[in-house]
Amino acid sequence: MTIKFLTLILSFACSVGGFAPSFSRVTGESSSKLCEKKEATFGMGCFWKPAEELLKTEGVIDTVAGYTGKAGAVDAPSYDNVCFGREWVEGVRVYYDDDKVTYEQLLEAFFEAQEPKMNSRQYASIIFPHDDKQQKVASEWLTREKERTRSDGVPVGFTEMEPLTKFYQAEGYHQRYWAKQRPRFAGIVGLIAISSGIVDSYVPADLLSSLHTGAEVVTLAVCAYVTLERVIDAKVVEI
């Protein structure tokens, strides 16, 4: 009974901790399908939330958090290179169905979802057109909306347009960041609650010791994995 109980807790922790390297849907079997669709690239500030927000736009198939904006780049950067340098931009590569969403509509979604910071190359607001058509649409949009400001004070004037450069998919732990972290945080809070005795009155007395020990061990394991994830899921590739 005790072994089965601990196994159940461990299985729960694996689902919460996400004990598997992250990968984007751009890779693997889906890549051939996505190549038939359109691509767009934006600098949107810290890419965690904007990459997630753009997925809510009808017609957006996938988003990838990555690094771009360095002219003549040869080698893939690391997150540290981006954070401590002034050449790279945290970017979001968007794969979309232009039968369902136009590039101009995507620019609107980009503007509302971005979280740029002034005087920061890493968190700059930048449009990287993929072709002449996108460049024309973006140029016209920037001119037409130049006086526009969001309710939180972010103006269209923050946004610049730059030539498209190589795009490197960021480390796996950056992909779907908040989608992974929310259940992890919730799971850790639940495990801490269990180990503190909050649910003791609902558990048979002969299982309490195993329950507390299992919850404590699994909490430490999840926290350790989240830390080690930055090492074991650190591959950066050009896409």
CSV table of N, CA and C in Angstrom, one decimal, residues 64-141:
chain,number,residue,atom,x,y,z
A,64,VAL,N,7.0,30.5,-31.5
A,64,VAL,CA,8.3,30.0,-31.0
A,64,VAL,C,9.0,31.1,-30.4
A,65,ALA,N,9.5,31.0,-29.2
A,65,ALA,CA,10.3,32.0,-28.5
A,65,ALA,C,11.7,31.8,-29.0
A,66,GLY,N,12.4,32.9,-29.3
A,66,GLY,CA,13.8,32.7,-29.8
A,66,GLY,C,14.6,34.0,-29.8
A,67,TYR,N,15.7,34.0,-30.5
A,67,TYR,CA,16.6,35.1,-30.5
A,67,TYR,C,16.9,35.5,-31.9
A,68,THR,N,16.9,36.8,-32.2
A,68,THR,CA,17.1,37.3,-33.5
A,68,THR,C,17.6,38.7,-33.5
A,69,GLY,N,17.7,39.4,-34.6
A,69,GLY,CA,18.1,40.8,-34.6
A,69,GLY,C,19.6,41.1,-34.8
A,70,LYS,N,20.4,40.0,-34.7
A,70,LYS,CA,21.9,40.3,-34.9
A,70,LYS,C,22.3,40.1,-36.3
A,71,ALA,N,22.7,41.2,-37.0
A,71,ALA,CA,23.1,41.1,-38.4
A,71,ALA,C,24.4,40.3,-38.5
A,72,GLY,N,24.4,39.4,-39.5
A,72,GLY,CA,25.6,38.6,-39.7
A,72,GLY,C,25.9,37.5,-38.7
A,73,ALA,N,24.9,37.1,-37.9
A,73,ALA,CA,25.1,36.1,-36.9
A,73,ALA,C,25.6,34.8,-37.5
A,74,VAL,N,26.5,34.2,-36.9
A,74,VAL,CA,27.1,32.9,-37.4
A,74,VAL,C,26.7,31.8,-36.4
A,75,ASP,N,27.0,32.0,-35.1
A,75,ASP,CA,26.8,31.0,-34.1
A,75,ASP,C,25.5,31.3,-33.3
A,76,ALA,N,24.9,30.3,-32.8
A,76,ALA,CA,23.7,30.5,-32.0
A,76,ALA,C,24.1,31.1,-30.6
A,77,PRO,N,23.3,32.0,-30.1
A,77,PRO,CA,23.6,32.6,-28.8
A,77,PRO,C,23.0,31.7,-27.7
A,78,SER,N,23.4,32.0,-26.5
A,78,SER,CA,22.8,31.5,-25.3
A,78,SER,C,21.9,32.6,-24.7
A,79,TYR,N,21.2,32.2,-23.7
A,79,TYR,CA,20.3,33.2,-23.0
A,79,TYR,C,21.2,34.2,-22.3
A,80,ASP,N,22.4,33.8,-21.8
A,80,ASP,CA,23.3,34.8,-21.2
A,80,ASP,C,23.8,35.7,-22.2
A,81,ASN,N,24.1,35.3,-23.4
A,81,ASN,CA,24.6,36.2,-24.5
A,81,ASN,C,23.6,37.3,-24.8
A,82,VAL,N,22.3,36.9,-24.8
A,82,VAL,CA,21.2,37.8,-25.0
A,82,VAL,C,21.1,38.8,-23.9
A,83,CYS,N,21.1,38.3,-22.7
A,83,CYS,CA,20.9,39.1,-21.5
A,83,CYS,C,22.0,40.1,-21.2
A,84,PHE,N,23.2,39.7,-21.5
A,84,PHE,CA,24.3,40.5,-21.1
A,84,PHE,C,25.0,41.2,-22.3
A,85,GLY,N,24.4,41.1,-23.5
A,85,GLY,CA,24.9,41.8,-24.7
A,85,GLY,C,23.9,42.8,-25.1
A,86,ARG,N,24.2,43.5,-26.2
A,86,ARG,CA,23.4,44.5,-26.8
A,86,ARG,C,23.1,44.3,-28.3
A,87,GLU,N,23.2,43.1,-28.7
A,87,GLU,CA,23.0,42.8,-30.1
A,87,GLU,C,21.8,42.0,-30.4
A,88,TRP,N,21.4,41.2,-29.5
A,88,TRP,CA,20.3,40.2,-29.7
A,88,TRP,C,18.9,40.8,-29.2
A,89,VAL,N,17.9,40.3,-29.8
A,89,VAL,CA,16.5,40.6,-29.5
A,89,VAL,C,15.8,39.4,-29.1
A,90,GLU,N,15.0,39.4,-28.0
A,90,GLU,CA,14.1,38.3,-27.7
A,90,GLU,C,13.0,38.4,-28.7
A,91,GLY,N,12.8,37.4,-29.5
A,91,GLY,CA,11.8,37.4,-30.6
A,91,GLY,C,10.8,36.3,-30.5
A,92,VAL,N,9.7,36.5,-31.3
A,92,VAL,CA,8.7,35.5,-31.4
A,92,VAL,C,8.4,35.2,-32.9
A,93,ARG,N,8.7,34.0,-33.3
A,93,ARG,CA,8.4,33.5,-34.6
A,93,ARG,C,6.9,33.0,-34.6
A,94,VAL,N,6.1,33.5,-35.5
A,94,VAL,CA,4.7,33.2,-35.6
A,94,VAL,C,4.4,32.4,-36.9
A,95,TYR,N,3.7,31.3,-36.8
A,95,TYR,CA,3.3,30.6,-37.9
A,95,TYR,C,1.7,30.8,-38.0
A,96,TYR,N,1.3,31.2,-39.1
A,96,TYR,CA,-0.2,31.6,-39.2
A,96,TYR,C,-0.8,31.2,-40.5
A,97,ASP,N,-2.1,31.0,-40.5
A,97,ASP,CA,-2.9,30.7,-41.7
A,97,ASP,C,-3.4,32.0,-42.3
A,98,ASP,N,-2.9,32.5,-43.4
A,98,ASP,CA,-3.4,33.8,-43.9
A,98,ASP,C,-4.7,33.7,-44.5
A,99,ASP,N,-5.4,32.5,-44.5
A,99,ASP,CA,-6.8,32.5,-44.9
A,99,ASP,C,-7.7,32.9,-43.8
A,100,LYS,N,-7.1,32.8,-42.5
A,100,LYS,CA,-7.9,33.1,-41.3
A,100,LYS,C,-7.5,34.4,-40.7
A,101,VAL,N,-6.2,34.9,-40.9
A,101,VAL,CA,-5.8,36.1,-40.3
A,101,VAL,C,-4.8,36.8,-41.2
A,102,THR,N,-5.0,38.1,-41.5
A,102,THR,CA,-4.1,38.8,-42.3
A,102,THR,C,-2.9,39.3,-41.6
A,103,TYR,N,-1.8,39.7,-42.3
A,103,TYR,CA,-0.6,40.2,-41.6
A,103,TYR,C,-1.0,41.5,-40.9
A,104,GLU,N,-1.8,42.3,-41.4
A,104,GLU,CA,-2.2,43.5,-40.7
A,104,GLU,C,-2.9,43.2,-39.4
A,105,GLN,N,-3.8,42.2,-39.4
A,105,GLN,CA,-4.4,41.8,-38.2
A,105,GLN,C,-3.4,41.2,-37.2
A,106,LEU,N,-2.4,40.6,-37.7
A,106,LEU,CA,-1.3,40.0,-36.8
A,106,LEU,C,-0.6,41.2,-36.2
A,107,LEU,N,-0.4,42.3,-37.0
A,107,LEU,CA,0.3,43.4,-36.4
A,107,LEU,C,-0.5,44.0,-35.2
A,108,GLU,N,-1.8,44.0,-35.4
A,108,GLU,CA,-2.6,44.5,-34.3
A,108,GLU,C,-2.5,43.6,-33.0
A,109,ALA,N,-2.5,42.3,-33.2
A,109,ALA,CA,-2.3,41.3,-32.1
A,109,ALA,C,-0.9,41.5,-31.5
A,110,PHE,N,0.1,41.7,-32.4
A,110,PHE,CA,1.5,42.0,-31.9
A,110,PHE,C,1.5,43.2,-31.0
A,111,PHE,N,0.9,44.3,-31.4
A,111,PHE,CA,1.0,45.5,-30.7
A,111,PHE,C,0.3,45.4,-29.3
A,112,GLU,N,-0.8,44.7,-29.3
A,112,GLU,CA,-1.5,44.5,-28.0
A,112,GLU,C,-0.9,43.5,-27.0
A,113,ALA,N,-0.1,42.6,-27.6
A,113,ALA,CA,0.5,41.5,-26.7
A,113,ALA,C,1.9,41.8,-26.3
A,114,GLN,N,2.6,42.7,-27.0
A,114,GLN,CA,4.0,43.0,-26.6
A,114,GLN,C,4.2,43.6,-25.3
A,115,GLU,N,5.4,43.4,-24.7
A,115,GLU,CA,5.8,44.0,-23.4
A,115,GLU,C,7.2,44.6,-23.5
A,116,PRO,N,7.3,45.6,-24.4
A,116,PRO,CA,8.7,46.2,-24.6
A,116,PRO,C,9.2,47.0,-23.5
A,117,LYS,N,10.5,47.2,-23.5
A,117,LYS,CA,11.1,48.2,-22.6
A,117,LYS,C,12.0,49.2,-23.4
A,118,MET,N,11.8,50.4,-23.0
A,118,MET,CA,12.6,51.4,-23.7
A,118,MET,C,14.1,51.3,-23.4
A,119,ASN,N,14.9,51.6,-24.4
A,119,ASN,CA,16.4,51.6,-24.3
A,119,ASN,C,16.9,50.2,-24.0
A,120,SER,N,16.2,49.2,-24.4
A,120,SER,CA,16.7,47.8,-24.2
A,120,SER,C,16.6,47.1,-25.6
A,121,ARG,N,17.8,46.7,-26.0
A,121,ARG,CA,17.8,45.9,-27.3
A,121,ARG,C,17.2,44.5,-27.1
A,122,GLN,N,17.4,43.9,-26.0
A,122,GLN,CA,16.9,42.6,-25.7
A,122,GLN,C,15.3,42.6,-25.7
A,123,TYR,N,14.7,43.6,-25.1
A,123,TYR,CA,13.3,43.7,-25.0
A,123,TYR,C,12.7,44.8,-25.9
A,124,ALA,N,13.3,45.0,-27.1
A,124,ALA,CA,12.8,46.0,-28.0
A,124,ALA,C,11.6,45.5,-28.7
A,125,SER,N,10.8,46.5,-29.2
A,125,SER,CA,9.6,46.3,-30.0
A,125,SER,C,10.0,46.5,-31.5
A,126,ILE,N,10.1,45.4,-32.2
A,126,ILE,CA,10.6,45.4,-33.6
A,126,ILE,C,9.7,44.5,-34.5
A,127,ILE,N,9.5,45.0,-35.7
A,127,ILE,CA,8.8,44.2,-36.7
A,127,ILE,C,9.9,43.7,-37.7
A,128,PHE,N,10.0,42.4,-38.0
A,128,PHE,CA,11.0,41.9,-38.9
A,128,PHE,C,10.2,41.3,-40.1
A,129,PRO,N,10.0,42.1,-41.2
A,129,PRO,CA,9.2,41.6,-42.3
A,129,PRO,C,10.0,40.5,-43.0
A,130,HIS,N,9.2,39.5,-43.5
A,130,HIS,CA,9.8,38.4,-44.2
A,130,HIS,C,9.9,38.6,-45.7
A,131,ASP,N,9.1,39.5,-46.2
A,131,ASP,CA,9.1,39.8,-47.7
A,131,ASP,C,8.7,41.2,-47.9
A,132,ASP,N,8.7,41.5,-49.2
A,132,ASP,CA,8.3,42.9,-49.6
A,132,ASP,C,6.8,43.2,-49.2
A,133,LYS,N,6.0,42.3,-49.3
A,133,LYS,CA,4.6,42.5,-49.0
A,133,LYS,C,4.4,42.8,-47.5
A,134,GLN,N,5.0,42.0,-46.7
A,134,GLN,CA,5.0,42.3,-45.2
A,134,GLN,C,5.6,43.7,-44.9
A,135,GLN,N,6.7,44.0,-45.6
A,135,GLN,CA,7.3,45.3,-45.3
A,135,GLN,C,6.4,46.4,-45.7
A,136,LYS,N,5.7,46.3,-46.8
A,136,LYS,CA,4.8,47.4,-47.2
A,136,LYS,C,3.6,47.5,-46.2
A,137,VAL,N,3.0,46.4,-45.8
A,137,VAL,CA,1.9,46.4,-44.9
A,137,VAL,C,2.4,47.0,-43.5
A,138,ALA,N,3.6,46.6,-43.1
A,138,ALA,CA,4.1,47.1,-41.8
A,138,ALA,C,4.4,48.6,-41.8
A,139,SER,N,5.0,49.0,-42.9
A,139,SER,CA,5.3,50.4,-43.1
A,139,SER,C,4.1,51.3,-43.1
A,140,GLU,N,3.1,50.8,-43.8
A,140,GLU,CA,1.8,51.6,-43.8
A,140,GLU,C,1.1,51.6,-42.5
A,141,TRP,N,1.2,50.5,-41.8
A,141,TRP,CA,0.6,50.4,-40.4
A,141,TRP,C,1.3,51.3,-39.5
